[in-house]
Short mmCIF file of C-alpha atoms and ligand atoms in Angstrom, two decimals:
data_model
loop_
_atom_site.label_atom_id
_atom_site.label_comp_id
_atom_site.label_asym_id
_atom_site.label_seq_id
_atom_site.Cartn_x
_atom_site.Cartn_y
_atom_site.Cartn_z
CA MET A 278 -4.67 15.62 -19.49
CA SER A 279 -4.93 14.80 -15.92
CA GLU A 280 -4.08 17.49 -13.40
CA VAL A 281 -1.75 16.76 -10.46
CA TYR A 282 -0.47 19.21 -7.77
CA PHE A 283 2.56 19.33 -6.04
CA ILE A 284 3.91 20.77 -3.22
CA ALA A 285 7.52 20.88 -2.85
CA ALA A 286 9.66 20.03 0.15
CA ASN A 287 13.02 21.57 1.14
CA GLU A 288 11.96 25.33 -0.08
CA GLY A 289 11.48 27.34 3.55
CA VAL A 290 7.36 26.57 3.69
CA PRO A 291 7.25 23.71 5.93
CA LEU A 292 5.00 21.21 3.83
CA LEU A 293 2.48 20.62 6.79
CA ASP A 294 1.92 24.22 5.81
CA LYS A 295 1.09 23.34 2.48
CA LEU A 296 -1.06 20.40 2.86
CA GLU A 297 -4.49 22.40 3.58
CA ILE A 298 -4.33 24.63 0.67
CA LEU A 299 -3.07 21.34 -1.47
CA LEU A 300 -6.22 19.90 -0.75
CA GLU A 301 -8.46 22.30 -0.76
CA ARG A 302 -6.86 22.95 -4.51
CA ALA A 303 -6.89 19.34 -5.53
CA ALA A 304 -9.80 18.52 -4.33
CA GLY A 305 -12.09 21.72 -4.17
CA VAL A 306 -12.36 19.66 -0.62
CA ASN A 307 -15.91 17.81 -2.07
CA LEU A 308 -14.94 15.10 0.33
CA ASN A 309 -18.06 14.80 2.09
CA GLY A 310 -20.24 12.43 4.24
CA ILE A 311 -17.37 9.75 5.66
CA VAL A 312 -14.72 10.08 4.62
CA ALA A 313 -12.20 6.82 4.76
CA LEU A 314 -8.68 8.37 4.98
CA LYS A 315 -7.09 5.21 3.60
CA MET A 316 -3.11 4.99 4.73
CA HIS A 317 -0.81 2.07 5.90
CA MET A 318 -0.17 3.27 9.58
CA GLY A 319 3.64 0.73 10.08
CA GLU A 320 4.56 -2.61 10.57
CA ARG A 321 5.79 -2.56 14.01
CA ASP A 322 9.31 -1.53 13.34
CA ASN A 323 8.61 0.41 10.56
CA LYS A 324 9.50 4.36 11.32
CA THR A 325 9.36 5.93 7.67
CA PHE A 326 5.46 5.59 7.36
CA VAL A 327 3.00 9.03 7.11
CA LYS A 328 3.24 10.66 10.28
CA PRO A 329 0.47 11.14 12.24
CA VAL A 330 1.19 15.22 12.20
CA TYR A 331 0.58 15.31 8.27
CA ILE A 332 -2.52 12.92 9.30
CA LYS A 333 -4.31 15.10 11.81
CA LYS A 334 -4.24 18.52 9.68
CA LEU A 335 -5.88 17.17 6.55
CA VAL A 336 -8.34 15.50 9.49
CA GLU A 337 -9.00 18.60 10.57
CA VAL A 338 -8.91 20.52 6.52
CA MET A 339 -11.76 17.98 6.04
CA LYS A 340 -13.79 18.68 9.07
CA GLN A 341 -14.28 22.19 8.37
CA HIS A 342 -15.61 21.43 4.71
CA GLY A 343 -18.04 19.22 6.35
CA GLY A 344 -16.10 15.71 6.05
CA ASP A 345 -16.69 12.99 8.63
CA PRO A 346 -13.36 11.04 8.20
CA PHE A 347 -11.96 8.46 10.29
CA VAL A 348 -8.52 6.65 9.42
CA THR A 349 -8.49 3.22 8.17
CA ASP A 350 -6.11 0.28 6.86
CA THR A 351 -6.32 -3.59 6.72
CA THR A 352 -4.95 -6.51 8.15
CA THR A 353 -1.94 -8.21 6.73
CA ILE A 354 -2.04 -11.90 5.74
CA TYR A 355 1.49 -12.31 6.87
CA LYS A 356 1.61 -12.74 10.91
CA GLU A 357 3.09 -9.31 12.21
CA ALA A 358 2.13 -6.80 14.23
CA ARG A 359 -1.08 -6.37 12.45
CA TYR A 360 -2.43 -9.34 11.57
CA THR A 361 -5.38 -8.92 13.59
CA ALA A 362 -7.38 -5.65 13.77
CA MET A 363 -6.60 -6.08 17.40
CA ASP A 364 -2.90 -6.17 16.59
CA TYR A 365 -3.03 -3.92 14.21
CA TYR A 366 -4.98 -0.77 16.00
CA ARG A 367 -2.01 -1.88 19.45
CA THR A 368 0.66 -0.83 16.54
CA ALA A 369 -1.60 1.98 15.16
CA PHE A 370 -2.11 3.84 18.16
CA ALA A 371 2.12 2.84 19.59
CA HIS A 372 2.61 4.93 16.46
CA GLY A 373 0.55 7.37 17.44
CA PHE A 374 -2.15 7.08 15.23
CA LEU A 375 -4.65 8.12 18.31
CA PRO A 376 -8.31 9.09 17.77
CA SER A 377 -7.69 11.21 20.33
CA TYR A 378 -4.88 13.26 18.47
CA LEU A 379 -5.85 12.53 15.15
CA GLY A 380 -9.10 14.12 15.87
CA CYS A 381 -11.25 11.69 14.22
CA PRO A 382 -11.65 7.74 14.42
CA VAL A 383 -9.39 4.97 13.80
CA ILE A 384 -11.20 1.94 12.30
CA ILE A 385 -9.48 -1.05 10.80
CA ALA A 386 -11.83 -1.74 7.76
CA ASP A 387 -12.13 -5.30 8.19
CA GLY A 388 -13.45 -5.53 10.95
CA LEU A 389 -12.73 -8.35 13.91
CA LYS A 390 -13.00 -11.16 11.27
CA ASP A 391 -11.98 -10.26 8.08
CA ASP A 392 -15.27 -8.60 6.95
CA GLY A 393 -15.46 -7.57 3.55
CA VAL A 394 -18.47 -7.08 0.64
CA GLN A 395 -16.97 -9.59 -2.50
CA VAL A 396 -17.56 -6.95 -5.75
CA ASN A 397 -16.85 -10.03 -7.96
CA GLU A 398 -14.73 -13.85 -7.58
CA GLN A 399 -11.69 -12.57 -6.51
CA VAL A 400 -12.37 -9.19 -5.28
CA GLU A 401 -13.79 -8.81 -1.53
CA ILE A 402 -13.50 -4.74 -0.49
CA ALA A 403 -13.12 -4.01 3.60
CA LYS A 404 -16.32 -2.91 5.01
CA SER A 405 -15.65 0.19 6.28
CA ILE A 406 -14.37 1.49 3.51
CA TYR A 407 -17.33 -0.30 1.40
CA GLU A 408 -20.02 1.61 3.91
CA SER A 409 -17.92 5.51 3.13
CA ASP A 410 -19.11 7.68 1.30
CA ALA A 411 -15.64 8.77 -0.13
CA MET A 412 -11.93 8.30 0.78
CA LEU A 413 -9.07 10.15 0.60
CA LEU A 414 -6.26 8.00 0.25
CA VAL A 415 -2.68 8.41 1.21
CA SER A 416 0.21 6.81 0.04
CA HIS A 417 3.38 6.94 0.77
CA ALA A 418 5.33 6.26 -2.39
CA THR A 419 8.47 3.53 -2.31
CA GLY A 420 10.03 1.04 -4.13
CA HIS A 421 9.20 -2.44 -3.80
CA SER A 422 10.66 -6.00 -3.08
CA ALA A 423 8.17 -7.81 -5.77
CA SER A 424 6.06 -4.92 -7.35
CA SER A 425 9.64 -2.32 -7.87
CA PHE A 426 6.96 0.27 -6.73
CA GLY A 427 4.69 1.38 -4.27
CA GLY A 428 1.71 4.07 -4.43
CA ALA A 429 -1.05 4.60 -5.01
CA ILE A 430 -2.41 1.79 -7.09
CA LYS A 431 -0.64 -0.63 -4.57
CA ASN A 432 -2.52 0.92 -1.50
CA VAL A 433 -5.74 0.71 -3.14
CA ALA A 434 -5.04 -2.85 -4.53
CA MET A 435 -3.25 -4.95 -1.30
CA GLY A 436 -4.40 -2.29 0.87
CA CYS A 437 -8.38 -1.80 0.78
CA VAL A 438 -9.25 -5.84 0.51
CA THR A 439 -9.77 -8.61 2.70
CA LYS A 440 -7.14 -11.26 3.40
CA LYS A 441 -8.78 -13.79 0.49
CA THR A 442 -8.29 -10.86 -2.07
CA LYS A 443 -4.29 -9.49 -0.61
CA ARG A 444 -4.38 -13.66 -0.87
CA TYR A 445 -5.37 -13.94 -4.80
CA GLN A 446 -2.76 -10.92 -5.58
CA HIS A 447 -0.03 -12.49 -3.54
CA ASP A 448 -0.59 -15.83 -5.33
CA VAL A 449 2.04 -15.52 -7.88
CA THR A 450 4.85 -14.52 -5.48
CA ARG A 451 5.26 -17.46 -4.45
CA PRO A 452 8.18 -19.30 -4.20
CA VAL A 453 9.93 -21.95 -6.51
CA ARG A 454 12.40 -24.28 -4.87
CA ASP A 455 15.23 -26.30 -6.82
CA PRO A 456 15.89 -29.68 -4.97
CA GLU A 457 18.87 -29.85 -6.98
CA LEU A 458 20.65 -26.60 -4.75
CA CYS A 459 18.93 -27.26 -1.68
CA THR A 460 21.40 -28.14 1.40
CA GLU A 461 18.24 -29.49 3.72
CA CYS A 462 19.39 -26.72 6.42
CA ASP A 463 16.07 -26.43 7.35
CA ARG A 464 16.15 -22.39 7.50
CA CYS A 465 13.17 -21.97 5.43
CA ILE A 466 10.31 -24.24 7.59
CA GLU A 467 11.82 -22.45 10.73
CA VAL A 468 10.63 -18.87 9.51
CA CYS A 469 8.08 -19.87 7.75
CA LYS A 470 5.32 -18.70 10.12
CA HIS A 471 2.45 -20.57 8.03
CA ASN A 472 2.96 -23.97 7.93
CA ALA A 473 4.00 -23.77 4.67
CA ILE A 474 7.13 -25.78 4.10
CA ARG A 475 6.88 -29.77 4.74
CA GLU A 476 9.62 -31.70 6.80
CA ASP A 477 11.23 -32.84 2.87
CA HIS A 478 11.38 -29.23 1.61
CA GLU A 479 8.42 -29.09 -0.73
CA LEU A 480 5.86 -26.55 0.11
CA ILE A 481 2.38 -26.71 0.64
CA PRO A 482 1.05 -24.30 -1.67
CA GLU A 483 -2.47 -23.59 0.17
CA ASN A 484 -0.18 -22.32 2.88
CA CYS A 485 1.51 -20.38 1.07
CA ILE A 486 1.27 -16.79 1.39
CA GLY A 487 4.13 -15.72 -1.31
CA CYS A 488 5.34 -13.64 1.64
CA GLY A 489 9.26 -14.67 0.92
CA SER A 490 10.34 -14.99 3.91
CA CYS A 491 11.84 -18.28 3.28
CA ILE A 492 13.89 -16.68 0.27
CA SER A 493 15.49 -14.56 1.98
CA GLU A 494 16.82 -17.03 4.44
CA CYS A 495 17.48 -19.51 1.71
CA THR A 496 21.33 -18.61 0.93
CA SER A 497 21.51 -21.79 -1.38
CA GLY A 498 19.94 -20.61 -4.07
CA ALA A 499 17.26 -23.27 -3.44
CA LEU A 500 14.11 -21.16 -2.93
CA ARG A 501 14.54 -18.17 -5.47
CA SER A 502 10.92 -15.60 -7.04
CA PRO A 503 8.64 -17.47 -9.72
CA GLU A 504 9.71 -16.08 -13.24
CA GLY A 505 8.26 -12.75 -14.70
CA MET A 506 7.20 -12.16 -10.69
CA SER A 507 7.20 -8.39 -10.93
CA GLU A 508 4.82 -8.48 -13.77
CA LYS A 509 2.69 -10.58 -13.03
CA LEU A 510 2.18 -8.76 -9.51
CA GLN A 511 2.03 -5.67 -10.92
CA LYS A 512 -0.73 -6.40 -13.45
CA ARG A 513 -2.56 -8.27 -10.26
CA LEU A 514 -2.42 -4.63 -8.68
CA ALA A 515 -4.03 -3.09 -11.83
CA GLU A 516 -7.00 -5.66 -11.79
CA VAL A 517 -7.72 -4.90 -7.99
CA ALA A 518 -7.63 -1.24 -7.69
CA HIS A 519 -9.28 -1.51 -11.03
CA ALA A 520 -12.31 -3.57 -9.10
CA VAL A 521 -11.98 -1.98 -5.68
CA LEU A 522 -12.52 1.51 -7.14
CA ARG A 523 -15.23 0.38 -10.08
CA ASN A 524 -17.21 -0.89 -7.40
CA LEU A 525 -17.53 0.99 -4.69
CA PRO A 526 -20.38 2.57 -4.25
CA TYR A 527 -19.05 6.00 -4.10
CA SER A 528 -16.50 7.33 -6.60
CA THR A 529 -14.77 10.80 -4.76
CA PHE A 530 -11.31 10.06 -4.41
CA LEU A 531 -8.25 12.03 -4.04
CA PHE A 532 -5.01 10.31 -4.09
CA LEU A 533 -2.10 11.71 -2.09
CA ASN A 534 1.26 10.52 -2.71
CA PHE A 535 4.04 11.49 0.37
CA LEU A 536 7.62 11.77 -1.42
CA ILE A 537 9.17 11.89 1.32
CA ASP A 538 11.12 9.59 3.71
CA ILE A 539 11.29 7.35 -0.34
CA THR A 540 12.91 3.90 1.19
CA PRO A 541 13.37 0.68 -1.18
CA PHE A 542 11.43 -1.07 0.57
CA CYS A 543 7.34 -0.60 1.37
CA ASP A 544 5.97 0.19 5.21
CA CYS A 545 5.48 -3.43 5.96
CA ALA A 546 9.83 -3.41 5.75
CA GLU A 547 11.64 -3.02 9.19
CA TYR A 548 13.72 0.47 9.21
CA THR A 549 17.13 0.82 7.18
CA PRO A 550 18.66 3.91 6.58
CA GLU A 551 18.22 3.99 3.35
CA TYR A 552 16.89 6.18 0.59
CA LEU A 553 15.83 5.93 -2.96
CA SER A 554 15.47 9.99 -3.20
CA PRO A 555 15.66 12.89 -0.72
CA ASP A 556 12.52 14.02 0.09
CA ILE A 557 10.67 15.69 -2.87
CA GLY A 558 6.98 16.76 -1.62
CA VAL A 559 3.48 15.43 -2.01
CA LEU A 560 1.75 14.84 -5.42
CA ALA A 561 -2.27 15.02 -4.96
CA SER A 562 -4.49 14.00 -8.01
CA ASN A 563 -7.73 12.61 -8.93
CA ASP A 564 -6.69 10.44 -11.42
CA ILE A 565 -4.67 7.94 -9.47
CA VAL A 566 -2.43 6.64 -12.82
CA ALA A 567 -0.97 10.50 -13.28
CA VAL A 568 -0.71 10.73 -9.49
CA ASP A 569 1.47 7.27 -9.54
CA LEU A 570 3.32 8.20 -12.37
CA ALA A 571 4.41 11.88 -11.89
CA THR A 572 5.33 10.21 -8.50
CA ILE A 573 7.50 7.53 -10.75
CA GLU A 574 9.26 10.05 -12.94
CA MET A 575 10.00 12.65 -10.02
CA ILE A 576 11.54 10.29 -7.83
CA GLY A 577 13.17 8.80 -11.11
CA THR A 578 12.32 5.89 -13.03
CA GLN A 579 15.76 4.11 -13.32
CA VAL A 580 15.89 3.35 -9.13
CA PHE A 581 13.56 1.38 -8.88
CA GLU A 582 14.42 -2.25 -9.24
CA GLY A 583 12.93 -3.68 -12.89
CA ASP A 584 9.96 -1.96 -14.38
CA PRO A 585 7.54 0.38 -11.72
CA THR A 586 5.83 1.86 -14.66
CA ILE A 587 3.99 -1.68 -15.51
CA GLN A 588 1.36 -1.17 -13.10
CA LEU A 589 0.23 2.07 -14.26
CA ARG A 590 -0.10 0.82 -17.81
CA GLU A 591 -2.16 -1.56 -16.64
CA ALA A 592 -4.68 0.00 -15.00
CA HIS A 593 -4.59 2.51 -18.07
CA LYS A 594 -5.25 -0.18 -20.43
CA LEU A 595 -8.05 -0.41 -18.01
CA GLY A 596 -9.79 2.63 -17.40
CA LEU A 597 -8.43 3.74 -14.41
CA GLY A 598 -6.62 6.78 -15.44
CA GLU A 599 -4.40 9.11 -17.92
CA LEU A 600 -0.86 8.70 -18.82
CA ASP A 601 -0.77 12.63 -19.75
CA TYR A 602 -0.44 14.24 -17.05
CA LYS A 603 0.94 18.31 -15.97
CA ILE A 604 1.90 18.94 -12.91
CA VAL A 605 0.37 22.60 -10.78
CA LYS A 606 2.96 23.72 -8.40
CA ILE A 607 1.11 25.65 -5.37
S1 SF4 B 177 16.34 -23.14 3.10
FE1 SF4 B 177 16.96 -23.04 1.19
S2 SF4 B 177 18.89 -24.62 1.61
FE2 SF4 B 177 17.74 -24.72 3.33
S3 SF4 B 177 16.48 -25.92 3.89
FE3 SF4 B 177 15.02 -24.35 3.14
S4 SF4 B 177 15.07 -24.40 0.74
FE4 SF4 B 177 16.39 -26.53 1.06
S1 SF4 B 178 6.53 -17.54 1.22
FE1 SF4 B 178 7.73 -19.07 2.44
S2 SF4 B 178 7.71 -18.41 4.11
FE2 SF4 B 178 6.55 -17.11 2.66
S3 SF4 B 178 4.26 -18.25 3.60
FE3 SF4 B 178 5.48 -19.09 1.29
S4 SF4 B 178 6.66 -20.72 1.87
FE4 SF4 B 178 6.05 -19.86 4.28
#
């Protein structure tokens, strides 16, 4: 049975003041050498990403215990404000992730040109994450429009890899089109930033990154998500997370899930003042499956769209972690 450490929100003492003890208890702070503090620093119009004040504290504690951390993430496959490393640096700095404030470097892990280390046919790990000595994975627990839930498994699978591997996972989210329902309004063509829709409104699969923007625009229902998308995507997330964690040249990981500002969508989405649950706290474990399962169960499985546990059960089957856990409250 895996242990999942927990500090509660809204119990008088601010979470910030309890983070140090959480890290010390959960990791024994054995995060030594160069530590990749992997997180999502928020898309341009998102406001609910994990805030720099928490990251600064985690950096401070790791440094006190001999670690040499840097804050990191990878670029996106969709064309917004984190599409290139240069875009991402601008967005990260605008969100307050400044090296001078955090006390450590901020490094976009797939470099200026999508730089990765190939570990199997489909999976390339972002170079700077591969070259670290340990990882502290900070995940913001949210719902997700395609994968039902986003936590630690999704953060590893989608966040620690190059564009090629993100694309492999998104292959299963490409829309399907029913020409009978199409009113030829052209909205899908206008919204697609990847030239993936022809003039006759047929999709060009090799250009499509499965972002779903065209589906949101298509009011006639001609474009929709493919059958079984969530299950297929969640299984790919587990497969890629497994490939990443088993092929990194180190095995010191700590998974920290922030159950605060729990939105229905991930931090790639624009801010909407909607929450799935009040703030709960922060969970930490060396077991990625246990920390995600505890997260879902604390939030409430029923609030997610679809079954959020497919990715965890798949990851468990692949040997990434346990479905039995006990909460150790700090
Ligand atoms: S948005 Fe929908 S209805 Fe409009 S052209 Fe595209 S597929 Fe057809
Ligand atoms: S999902 Fe739609 S909008 Fe996104 S890349 Fe594919 S065709 Fe373009």
